[in-house]
Amino acid sequence: MGDITLTFSGGRTGLTQEALEQRLQAAAPLLAEVLAGEAQHRDNLGWFSVDEAAGPERVDFLLEQAARVRDDADAFVVIGIGGSNQAARAVVKALRPENGPAILWAGNTISACETARLLKELDGYQSVYIDCIAKNFETLEPGISFRVLRRYLEQRYGQAEAAKRIFATGTPGSTLHQLCIDNGYTFLTFPERIGGRYSVGSDVGLFPMAVAGVDVKALVQGMRDMRDELRAAPAGENLALRYACLRKWMLEQGLSLEMLAFFEPRLDYFAKWWIQLFAESEGKDGTGLYPVVSSNSEDLHSIGQFIQQGSPILFETFVTVRARDASVVLPATDKKDYFDYLTGRDFWDINDTARRATMRAHSEGGIPCLELSIPAIDAHTLGELFYFFLFSCYLSCRLVGVNPFNQPGVESYKGYMFKNLGKPGAK
Ligand code: PA5
């Protein structure tokens, strides 16, 4: 196994290493089928090889386009929702690259207040660029936000100059593509064979990251390295199959929630990406684990009580970061605040102690705990993590018996909404 590891304690489910081994062996044929490339999911596997959508030439092209924006922009607005913005936002928020334009997020809300606030905020920047990301350009949030932001740019810079500042990422042949052709906007590709939540390693995720200054080559290499590891590892040692089998076991024991827990708030938006991936992929046909998050230590002071002693409905997956990548030492003081027992101790160690204590208390309380240990929060590791979770999610859905790539359940509210808004053809 590589530098990401997954260990577990079975808690009240009583899962043993032997029982897990048996499950892994029983799932070996499924792993082989998935690795061979399943014909039934051919239209949704454009992400699987990594290189189909993020080969070296494509990444170089995206870096060139991003350099043009970085040379001139001091604000870049990413318009998109769900799979169209989550991965880029996860990375930008986790790595906080410096020396690039401010990255702002739009098209992920229809709140009038948020939209007005964004427009006001943009007035404070000299040079604004935008990228509207939408697979088929039918989703309401990015659709109407794009119109508002196009108009904003046209009023501010004039038609011709605005066009140079507008990027759009969509499916070739879509109405968004036509809009680009008609108006001279730069068009990037949302690959046909990749659904939103699987799109991190394509123009969708990589272009905004590149504009922000993320080392996208390292991120894509991380995806490739994890791909190679998961292709090479037999069932008994396969990290993704292990995670998928553990999740299935928990579901079978009557648990209904998986809680992703971590002690680095930099991962908050990564966790939102993870929630979407598993909720939309697995939550269907009356089954699936409901993905929730505990961003610690803050959330221990709100939901910690429930986790420890509330209804026994969840298991936890702790993401542990091994790198000691920052240091703040508690100084001495002559004021009596009664924290002298920590004088000279590093926040990093105190945080790590809190993590260990939490895992111990929760395990001893009977909560099944998985630990996904990662070397660092950097572009390469995030690439590995993305691919690991994508592959695991695919396997997990196949084990549970649901289609990993559709989301029929999100259509019913849209039907009512579109009808009430008077969309032509809405029933
Ligand atoms: O994963 C998915 O397919 C969805 O979450 C979509 O990404 C989301 O609904 C946005 O769709 P679109 O890019 O078509 O606007």
Tab-separated table of C-alpha atoms and ligand atoms in Angstrom:
chain	number	residue	atom	x	y	z
A	1	MET	CA	0.000	0.000	0.000
A	2	GLY	CA	1.118	3.575	-0.575
A	3	ASP	CA	1.290	6.582	1.706
A	4	ILE	CA	-2.443	6.678	2.406
A	5	THR	CA	-3.586	3.975	4.807
A	6	LEU	CA	-6.963	2.841	6.113
A	7	THR	CA	-7.365	1.096	9.452
A	8	PHE	CA	-10.465	0.384	11.523
A	9	SER	CA	-11.887	-0.626	14.858
A	10	GLY	CA	-15.224	-2.381	14.548
A	11	GLY	CA	-16.835	-0.870	17.649
A	12	ARG	CA	-20.228	-2.291	18.520
A	13	THR	CA	-20.485	-4.041	15.130
A	14	GLY	CA	-17.750	-6.452	16.202
A	15	LEU	CA	-16.109	-6.478	12.770
A	16	THR	CA	-12.852	-8.422	12.810
A	17	GLN	CA	-9.872	-8.384	10.475
A	18	GLU	CA	-10.716	-11.965	9.415
A	19	ALA	CA	-14.308	-11.099	8.557
A	20	LEU	CA	-13.097	-8.147	6.496
A	21	GLU	CA	-10.565	-10.336	4.668
A	22	GLN	CA	-13.369	-12.725	3.691
A	23	ARG	CA	-15.422	-9.856	2.363
A	24	LEU	CA	-12.508	-8.505	0.364
A	25	GLN	CA	-11.967	-11.894	-1.254
A	26	ALA	CA	-15.674	-12.266	-1.978
A	27	ALA	CA	-15.606	-8.850	-3.693
A	28	ALA	CA	-12.537	-9.694	-5.812
A	29	PRO	CA	-14.613	-10.564	-8.934
A	30	LEU	CA	-16.382	-7.199	-8.705
A	31	LEU	CA	-13.041	-5.396	-8.474
A	32	ALA	CA	-11.844	-7.301	-11.551
A	33	GLU	CA	-15.002	-6.350	-13.493
A	34	VAL	CA	-14.631	-2.691	-12.582
A	35	LEU	CA	-10.938	-2.672	-13.516
A	36	ALA	CA	-11.728	-4.295	-16.851
A	37	GLY	CA	-14.076	-1.383	-17.657
A	38	GLU	CA	-17.753	-2.134	-17.299
A	39	ALA	CA	-19.710	-1.824	-20.547
A	40	GLN	CA	-22.882	-0.862	-18.637
A	41	HIS	CA	-21.161	2.284	-17.291
A	42	ARG	CA	-19.091	3.116	-20.370
A	43	ASP	CA	-20.797	6.486	-20.851
A	44	ASN	CA	-19.773	7.639	-17.361
A	45	LEU	CA	-16.219	6.453	-17.058
A	46	GLY	CA	-14.340	9.299	-18.728
A	47	TRP	CA	-12.632	10.023	-15.373
A	48	PHE	CA	-11.403	6.491	-14.772
A	49	SER	CA	-8.136	6.592	-16.739
A	50	VAL	CA	-7.318	10.153	-15.587
A	51	ASP	CA	-5.441	10.730	-18.870
A	52	GLU	CA	-8.529	10.820	-21.059
A	53	ALA	CA	-9.525	14.204	-19.601
A	54	ALA	CA	-6.289	15.327	-17.917
A	55	GLY	CA	-3.488	14.157	-20.181
A	56	PRO	CA	-0.272	16.234	-20.203
A	57	GLU	CA	-1.247	18.225	-23.325
A	58	ARG	CA	-4.624	19.190	-21.925
A	59	VAL	CA	-3.103	20.255	-18.634
A	60	ASP	CA	-0.524	22.403	-20.476
A	61	PHE	CA	-3.310	24.001	-22.482
A	62	LEU	CA	-5.270	24.780	-19.302
A	63	LEU	CA	-2.161	26.246	-17.693
A	64	GLU	CA	-1.661	28.544	-20.713
A	65	GLN	CA	-5.267	29.733	-20.530
A	66	ALA	CA	-4.950	30.205	-16.793
A	67	ALA	CA	-1.729	32.201	-17.207
A	68	ARG	CA	-3.586	34.697	-19.422
A	69	VAL	CA	-6.148	35.196	-16.655
A	70	ARG	CA	-3.557	35.331	-13.881
A	71	ASP	CA	-1.557	37.988	-15.763
A	72	ASP	CA	-4.485	40.359	-15.843
A	73	ALA	CA	-7.185	39.441	-13.300
A	74	ASP	CA	-7.437	40.382	-9.676
A	75	ALA	CA	-10.753	38.545	-9.293
A	76	PHE	CA	-11.988	35.368	-10.953
A	77	VAL	CA	-15.569	34.227	-10.464
A	78	VAL	CA	-16.371	30.521	-10.764
A	79	ILE	CA	-20.043	30.095	-11.678
A	80	GLY	CA	-21.297	26.572	-11.032
A	81	ILE	CA	-23.092	24.306	-8.615
A	82	GLY	CA	-22.749	20.752	-7.299
A	83	GLY	CA	-20.195	18.781	-9.231
A	84	SER	CA	-19.422	21.828	-11.340
A	85	ASN	CA	-17.754	23.796	-8.552
A	86	GLN	CA	-17.206	21.564	-5.509
A	87	ALA	CA	-13.836	20.041	-6.419
A	88	ALA	CA	-12.159	23.311	-7.396
A	89	ARG	CA	-13.543	25.015	-4.305
A	90	ALA	CA	-12.363	22.127	-2.101
A	91	VAL	CA	-8.806	22.506	-3.376
A	92	VAL	CA	-8.647	26.294	-3.405
A	93	LYS	CA	-10.009	26.478	0.145
A	94	ALA	CA	-7.684	23.721	1.379
A	95	LEU	CA	-4.466	25.018	-0.197
A	96	ARG	CA	-5.139	28.776	-0.176
A	97	PRO	CA	-2.626	29.501	-2.932
A	98	GLU	CA	-1.132	32.982	-2.800
A	99	ASN	CA	-0.202	35.536	-5.481
A	100	GLY	CA	-3.188	34.848	-7.708
A	101	PRO	CA	-6.509	36.573	-8.251
A	102	ALA	CA	-9.175	36.359	-5.568
A	103	ILE	CA	-11.393	33.380	-6.367
A	104	LEU	CA	-15.097	34.048	-5.843
A	105	TRP	CA	-17.985	31.608	-6.120
A	106	ALA	CA	-21.312	32.239	-7.832
A	107	GLY	CA	-24.084	30.213	-9.425
A	108	ASN	CA	-24.284	28.026	-6.339
A	109	THR	CA	-27.188	29.973	-4.853
A	110	ILE	CA	-30.291	31.855	-5.944
A	111	SER	CA	-30.239	34.019	-2.858
A	112	ALA	CA	-30.837	37.605	-3.983
A	113	CYS	CA	-28.846	38.795	-0.973
A	114	GLU	CA	-25.766	36.706	-1.829
A	115	THR	CA	-25.918	37.672	-5.495
A	116	ALA	CA	-26.211	41.386	-4.697
A	117	ARG	CA	-23.344	41.082	-2.213
A	118	LEU	CA	-21.128	39.452	-4.834
A	119	LEU	CA	-21.828	42.184	-7.398
A	120	LYS	CA	-20.971	44.812	-4.810
A	121	GLU	CA	-17.791	42.968	-3.879
A	122	LEU	CA	-16.730	42.835	-7.542
A	123	ASP	CA	-16.812	46.636	-7.718
A	124	GLY	CA	-13.833	46.562	-5.390
A	125	TYR	CA	-11.672	44.758	-7.976
A	126	GLN	CA	-10.044	46.335	-11.043
A	127	SER	CA	-10.033	43.381	-13.377
A	128	VAL	CA	-12.681	40.657	-13.236
A	129	TYR	CA	-12.844	37.398	-15.220
A	130	ILE	CA	-15.498	34.690	-15.027
A	131	ASP	CA	-15.933	31.006	-15.886
A	132	CYS	CA	-19.424	29.528	-16.139
A	133	ILE	CA	-19.303	25.758	-15.645
A	134	ALA	CA	-22.444	23.798	-16.485
A	135	LYS	CA	-22.650	20.449	-18.200
A	136	ASN	CA	-25.791	20.929	-20.277
A	137	PHE	CA	-26.525	24.508	-19.257
A	138	GLU	CA	-30.013	23.724	-18.027
A	139	THR	CA	-29.366	24.190	-14.315
A	140	LEU	CA	-31.118	27.288	-13.036
A	141	GLU	CA	-28.516	28.609	-10.570
A	142	PRO	CA	-25.510	28.905	-12.913
A	143	GLY	CA	-27.782	29.820	-15.838
A	144	ILE	CA	-29.239	32.967	-14.301
A	145	SER	CA	-26.051	33.888	-12.443
A	146	PHE	CA	-24.127	33.765	-15.727
A	147	ARG	CA	-26.589	36.167	-17.285
A	148	VAL	CA	-26.244	38.617	-14.401
A	149	LEU	CA	-22.432	38.430	-14.439
A	150	ARG	CA	-22.183	38.734	-18.241
A	151	ARG	CA	-24.245	41.863	-18.052
A	152	TYR	CA	-22.097	43.169	-15.209
A	153	LEU	CA	-18.925	42.673	-17.291
A	154	GLU	CA	-20.481	44.194	-20.424
A	155	GLN	CA	-21.617	47.274	-18.555
A	156	ARG	CA	-18.246	47.662	-16.926
A	157	TYR	CA	-15.860	46.865	-19.782
A	158	GLY	CA	-17.969	47.024	-22.990
A	159	GLN	CA	-19.005	44.046	-25.177
A	160	ALA	CA	-15.660	43.283	-26.830
A	161	GLU	CA	-13.536	43.512	-23.712
A	162	ALA	CA	-16.113	41.567	-21.674
A	163	ALA	CA	-15.970	38.720	-24.193
A	164	LYS	CA	-12.229	38.341	-23.572
A	165	ARG	CA	-12.934	37.984	-19.872
A	166	ILE	CA	-15.590	35.282	-20.204
A	167	PHE	CA	-14.828	31.566	-20.128
A	168	ALA	CA	-17.446	28.847	-20.183
A	169	THR	CA	-17.023	25.135	-19.563
A	170	GLY	CA	-19.725	22.946	-21.051
A	171	THR	CA	-20.498	19.987	-23.253
A	172	PRO	CA	-19.614	20.478	-26.918
A	173	GLY	CA	-22.841	21.129	-28.814
A	174	SER	CA	-24.704	22.477	-25.764
A	175	THR	CA	-26.444	25.850	-25.682
A	176	LEU	CA	-23.543	27.126	-23.587
A	177	HIS	CA	-21.173	26.168	-26.392
A	178	GLN	CA	-23.368	28.007	-28.901
A	179	LEU	CA	-23.388	31.083	-26.661
A	180	CYS	CA	-19.581	31.052	-26.732
A	181	ILE	CA	-19.441	30.685	-30.510
A	182	ASP	CA	-21.965	33.494	-31.034
A	183	ASN	CA	-20.280	35.909	-28.630
A	184	GLY	CA	-16.576	35.127	-28.788
A	185	TYR	CA	-16.227	33.685	-25.263
A	186	THR	CA	-13.515	31.102	-24.612
A	187	PHE	CA	-15.032	27.627	-24.485
A	188	LEU	CA	-13.585	24.822	-22.360
A	189	THR	CA	-14.754	21.225	-22.363
A	190	PHE	CA	-16.975	19.472	-19.870
A	191	PRO	CA	-16.281	15.920	-21.038
A	192	GLU	CA	-19.353	14.086	-22.273
A	193	ARG	CA	-18.424	10.892	-20.430
A	194	ILE	CA	-17.925	12.517	-17.019
A	195	GLY	CA	-20.724	13.477	-14.640
A	196	GLY	CA	-20.415	16.587	-12.464
A	197	ARG	CA	-19.336	14.965	-9.206
A	198	TYR	CA	-16.689	12.895	-11.006
A	199	SER	CA	-15.255	15.879	-12.921
A	200	VAL	CA	-12.344	17.001	-10.727
A	201	GLY	CA	-9.708	15.769	-13.194
A	202	SER	CA	-11.019	17.673	-16.201
A	203	ASP	CA	-11.306	21.288	-17.391
A	204	VAL	CA	-14.159	21.628	-14.883
A	205	GLY	CA	-11.989	21.287	-11.794
A	206	LEU	CA	-8.512	21.933	-13.150
A	207	PHE	CA	-8.996	25.291	-14.884
A	208	PRO	CA	-10.225	27.229	-11.819
A	209	MET	CA	-7.523	25.565	-9.730
A	210	ALA	CA	-4.879	26.624	-12.254
A	211	VAL	CA	-6.161	30.206	-12.231
A	212	ALA	CA	-5.910	30.197	-8.448
A	213	GLY	CA	-2.291	29.029	-8.645
A	214	VAL	CA	-2.709	25.421	-7.519
A	215	ASP	CA	-0.039	23.006	-8.756
A	216	VAL	CA	-2.454	21.106	-10.989
A	217	LYS	CA	0.296	18.923	-12.435
A	218	ALA	CA	0.982	17.590	-8.949
A	219	LEU	CA	-2.730	17.089	-8.318
A	220	VAL	CA	-3.197	15.145	-11.553
A	221	GLN	CA	-0.073	13.116	-10.769
A	222	GLY	CA	-1.610	12.270	-7.397
A	223	MET	CA	-4.709	10.995	-9.201
A	224	ARG	CA	-2.535	8.900	-11.528
A	225	ASP	CA	-0.493	7.496	-8.643
A	226	MET	CA	-3.640	6.416	-6.814
A	227	ARG	CA	-5.062	4.987	-10.050
A	228	ASP	CA	-1.911	2.891	-10.493
A	229	GLU	CA	-1.962	1.763	-6.885
A	230	LEU	CA	-5.606	0.697	-7.063
A	231	ARG	CA	-5.099	-1.081	-10.381
A	232	ALA	CA	-2.109	-3.031	-9.077
A	233	ALA	CA	-3.321	-3.979	-5.594
A	234	PRO	CA	-5.073	-7.353	-5.271
A	235	ALA	CA	-8.437	-7.428	-3.500
A	236	GLY	CA	-6.938	-8.208	-0.091
A	237	GLU	CA	-4.725	-5.117	-0.226
A	238	ASN	CA	-6.865	-2.777	-2.267
A	239	LEU	CA	-7.510	0.435	-0.353
A	240	ALA	CA	-10.647	1.422	-2.260
A	241	LEU	CA	-12.186	-2.032	-2.017
A	242	ARG	CA	-11.377	-2.071	1.673
A	243	TYR	CA	-13.188	1.216	2.237
A	244	ALA	CA	-16.147	0.124	0.104
A	245	CYS	CA	-16.429	-3.202	1.965
A	246	LEU	CA	-16.198	-1.462	5.338
A	247	ARG	CA	-18.998	0.912	4.342
A	248	LYS	CA	-21.156	-1.992	3.150
A	249	TRP	CA	-20.546	-3.823	6.418
A	250	MET	CA	-21.652	-0.787	8.423
A	251	LEU	CA	-24.805	-0.450	6.326
A	252	GLU	CA	-25.634	-4.106	6.879
A	253	GLN	CA	-25.220	-3.661	10.639
A	254	GLY	CA	-28.061	-1.139	10.538
A	255	LEU	CA	-25.933	2.005	10.668
A	256	SER	CA	-27.286	4.736	8.451
A	257	LEU	CA	-24.746	7.595	8.723
A	258	GLU	CA	-21.081	7.876	7.873
A	259	MET	CA	-19.435	10.834	9.561
A	260	LEU	CA	-16.254	12.185	7.998
A	261	ALA	CA	-14.291	13.617	10.913
A	262	PHE	CA	-11.094	15.667	10.763
A	263	PHE	CA	-9.150	18.190	12.809
A	264	GLU	CA	-8.098	20.508	9.992
A	265	PRO	CA	-10.837	22.999	9.030
A	266	ARG	CA	-8.964	23.460	5.742
A	267	LEU	CA	-10.790	20.277	4.750
A	268	ASP	CA	-14.288	21.713	5.265
A	269	TYR	CA	-14.940	22.166	1.568
A	270	PHE	CA	-13.274	18.905	0.666
A	271	ALA	CA	-15.826	17.343	3.005
A	272	LYS	CA	-18.622	19.087	1.112
A	273	TRP	CA	-17.304	17.523	-2.089
A	274	TRP	CA	-17.218	14.122	-0.372
A	275	ILE	CA	-20.798	14.572	0.880
A	276	GLN	CA	-22.050	15.261	-2.610
A	277	LEU	CA	-20.132	12.386	-4.141
A	278	PHE	CA	-21.543	9.765	-1.802
A	279	ALA	CA	-25.011	11.230	-1.235
A	280	GLU	CA	-25.818	11.660	-4.917
A	281	SER	CA	-24.145	8.463	-6.028
A	282	GLU	CA	-25.304	6.025	-3.362
A	283	GLY	CA	-28.461	7.466	-1.827
A	284	LYS	CA	-31.123	5.862	-3.994
A	285	ASP	CA	-33.445	2.866	-4.234
A	286	GLY	CA	-34.145	3.165	-0.496
A	287	THR	CA	-30.554	2.498	0.570
A	288	GLY	CA	-27.151	4.125	1.112
A	289	LEU	CA	-25.276	5.744	3.974
A	290	TYR	CA	-26.123	9.367	4.703
A	291	PRO	CA	-22.811	11.286	4.626
A	292	VAL	CA	-22.287	13.862	7.361
A	293	VAL	CA	-19.279	15.781	8.643
A	294	SER	CA	-17.645	16.682	11.926
A	295	SER	CA	-15.103	19.485	11.559
A	296	ASN	CA	-13.179	19.292	14.784
A	297	SER	CA	-12.448	20.306	17.338
A	298	GLU	CA	-15.246	22.883	16.854
A	299	ASP	CA	-18.001	20.365	16.121
A	300	LEU	CA	-17.115	18.288	19.163
A	301	HIS	CA	-18.635	21.175	21.106
A	302	SER	CA	-21.926	20.847	19.273
A	303	ILE	CA	-22.515	17.324	17.985
A	304	GLY	CA	-19.866	15.569	20.118
A	305	GLN	CA	-22.456	14.713	22.773
A	306	PHE	CA	-24.721	13.007	20.237
A	307	ILE	CA	-21.860	11.102	18.660
A	308	GLN	CA	-20.728	9.722	22.009
A	309	GLN	CA	-24.079	8.888	23.579
A	310	GLY	CA	-26.920	9.542	21.142
A	311	SER	CA	-28.792	7.108	18.894
A	312	PRO	CA	-26.322	4.459	17.673
A	313	ILE	CA	-26.808	5.205	13.988
A	314	LEU	CA	-23.362	6.212	12.785
A	315	PHE	CA	-19.784	5.256	12.242
A	316	GLU	CA	-16.886	7.661	11.761
A	317	THR	CA	-14.155	7.947	9.180
A	318	PHE	CA	-11.357	10.053	10.632
A	319	VAL	CA	-9.040	11.754	8.155
A	320	THR	CA	-5.711	12.111	9.931
A	321	VAL	CA	-3.005	14.399	8.532
A	322	ARG	CA	0.527	13.307	9.409
A	323	ALA	CA	2.515	16.355	8.230
A	324	ARG	CA	3.546	18.820	10.890
A	325	ASP	CA	3.030	21.735	8.525
A	326	ALA	CA	2.597	24.636	10.922
A	327	SER	CA	3.667	25.608	14.394
A	328	VAL	CA	2.247	27.952	17.017
A	329	VAL	CA	3.751	27.606	20.478
A	330	LEU	CA	1.773	28.730	23.512
A	331	PRO	CA	3.789	31.518	25.152
A	332	ALA	CA	4.319	31.901	28.892
A	333	THR	CA	2.314	34.595	30.674
A	334	ASP	CA	2.462	36.309	34.055
A	335	LYS	CA	-1.360	36.607	34.098
A	336	LYS	CA	-3.242	33.883	35.943
A	337	ASP	CA	-5.277	32.142	33.214
A	338	TYR	CA	-4.623	28.588	34.507
A	339	PHE	CA	-3.379	27.281	31.175
A	340	ASP	CA	0.247	27.041	32.322
A	341	TYR	CA	0.169	23.264	31.965
A	342	LEU	CA	0.284	23.926	28.210
A	343	THR	CA	3.011	26.588	28.181
A	344	GLY	CA	5.612	25.812	25.537
A	345	ARG	CA	3.381	23.242	23.828
A	346	ASP	CA	2.636	23.504	20.130
A	347	PHE	CA	-0.958	23.907	18.897
A	348	TRP	CA	-0.135	21.145	16.406
A	349	ASP	CA	0.508	18.695	19.262
A	350	ILE	CA	-2.467	19.866	21.281
A	351	ASN	CA	-4.703	19.373	18.240
A	352	ASP	CA	-3.225	15.920	17.663
A	353	THR	CA	-3.809	15.017	21.294
A	354	ALA	CA	-7.443	16.100	20.943
A	355	ARG	CA	-7.739	13.903	17.845
A	356	ARG	CA	-6.313	10.841	19.583
A	357	ALA	CA	-8.506	11.404	22.639
A	358	THR	CA	-11.607	11.718	20.452
A	359	MET	CA	-10.866	8.551	18.515
A	360	ARG	CA	-10.252	6.665	21.724
A	361	ALA	CA	-13.388	7.929	23.458
A	362	HIS	CA	-15.576	7.233	20.443
A	363	SER	CA	-14.116	3.740	19.898
A	364	GLU	CA	-14.498	2.878	23.564
A	365	GLY	CA	-18.059	4.176	23.358
A	366	GLY	CA	-18.728	1.479	20.758
A	367	ILE	CA	-18.671	3.664	17.668
A	368	PRO	CA	-16.994	1.952	14.724
A	369	CYS	CA	-14.064	4.154	13.689
A	370	LEU	CA	-12.123	4.103	10.437
A	371	GLU	CA	-8.887	6.037	10.151
A	372	LEU	CA	-7.760	7.297	6.784
A	373	SER	CA	-4.252	8.536	7.379
A	374	ILE	CA	-2.835	10.927	4.775
A	375	PRO	CA	0.701	12.317	4.574
A	376	ALA	CA	-0.180	15.999	4.116
A	377	ILE	CA	-2.693	18.456	2.730
A	378	ASP	CA	-1.014	19.291	-0.570
A	379	ALA	CA	-1.912	19.112	-4.240
A	380	HIS	CA	-0.498	15.630	-4.785
A	381	THR	CA	-2.245	14.129	-1.768
A	382	LEU	CA	-5.538	15.810	-2.633
A	383	GLY	CA	-5.245	14.254	-6.106
A	384	GLU	CA	-4.719	10.854	-4.510
A	385	LEU	CA	-7.667	11.395	-2.180
A	386	PHE	CA	-9.988	12.488	-4.984
A	387	TYR	CA	-9.213	9.407	-7.038
A	388	PHE	CA	-9.413	7.148	-3.991
A	389	PHE	CA	-12.892	8.407	-3.096
A	390	LEU	CA	-14.141	8.348	-6.713
A	391	PHE	CA	-13.031	4.764	-7.154
A	392	SER	CA	-14.320	3.746	-3.700
A	393	CYS	CA	-17.668	5.378	-4.352
A	394	TYR	CA	-18.037	3.516	-7.632
A	395	LEU	CA	-17.214	0.213	-5.872
A	396	SER	CA	-19.411	1.053	-2.911
A	397	CYS	CA	-22.422	1.702	-5.136
A	398	ARG	CA	-21.823	-1.492	-7.041
A	399	LEU	CA	-21.645	-3.460	-3.764
A	400	VAL	CA	-24.880	-1.884	-2.568
A	401	GLY	CA	-26.462	-2.465	-5.961
A	402	VAL	CA	-27.214	1.087	-7.098
A	403	ASN	CA	-26.168	3.067	-10.167
A	404	PRO	CA	-23.210	5.302	-9.121
A	405	PHE	CA	-23.693	7.759	-11.959
A	406	ASN	CA	-27.306	8.904	-12.048
A	407	GLN	CA	-29.326	11.137	-9.709
A	408	PRO	CA	-33.011	10.648	-10.555
A	409	GLY	CA	-34.101	11.870	-7.114
A	410	VAL	CA	-33.078	15.474	-7.701
A	411	GLU	CA	-35.532	15.837	-10.579
A	412	SER	CA	-38.804	15.851	-8.651
A	413	TYR	CA	-38.339	19.162	-6.798
A	414	LYS	CA	-37.068	20.683	-10.045
A	415	GLY	CA	-40.319	19.664	-11.768
A	416	TYR	CA	-42.426	21.656	-9.298
A	417	MET	CA	-39.985	24.570	-9.297
A	418	PHE	CA	-39.835	24.831	-13.100
A	419	LYS	CA	-43.621	24.536	-13.384
A	420	ASN	CA	-44.154	27.292	-10.839
A	421	LEU	CA	-41.563	29.482	-12.550
A	422	GLY	CA	-43.300	28.987	-15.898
A	423	LYS	CA	-40.513	27.158	-17.728
A	424	PRO	CA	-41.768	26.173	-21.192
A	425	GLY	CA	-42.564	22.448	-21.343
A	426	ALA	CA	-42.437	21.959	-17.534
A	427	LYS	CA	-45.128	19.609	-16.211
B	1	PA5	O1	-22.900	15.479	-10.048
B	1	PA5	C1	-23.794	15.938	-10.725
B	1	PA5	O2	-24.084	15.457	-11.840
B	1	PA5	C2	-24.584	17.134	-10.300
B	1	PA5	O3	-24.315	17.474	-8.977
B	1	PA5	C3	-24.258	18.328	-11.173
B	1	PA5	O4	-22.890	18.563	-11.140
B	1	PA5	C4	-25.004	19.588	-10.765
B	1	PA5	O5	-26.373	19.326	-10.699
B	1	PA5	C5	-24.756	20.723	-11.734
B	1	PA5	O6	-25.092	20.347	-13.034
B	1	PA5	P1	-24.673	21.226	-14.283
B	1	PA5	O7	-23.207	21.195	-14.444
B	1	PA5	O8	-25.347	20.561	-15.462
B	1	PA5	O9	-25.169	22.621	-14.027
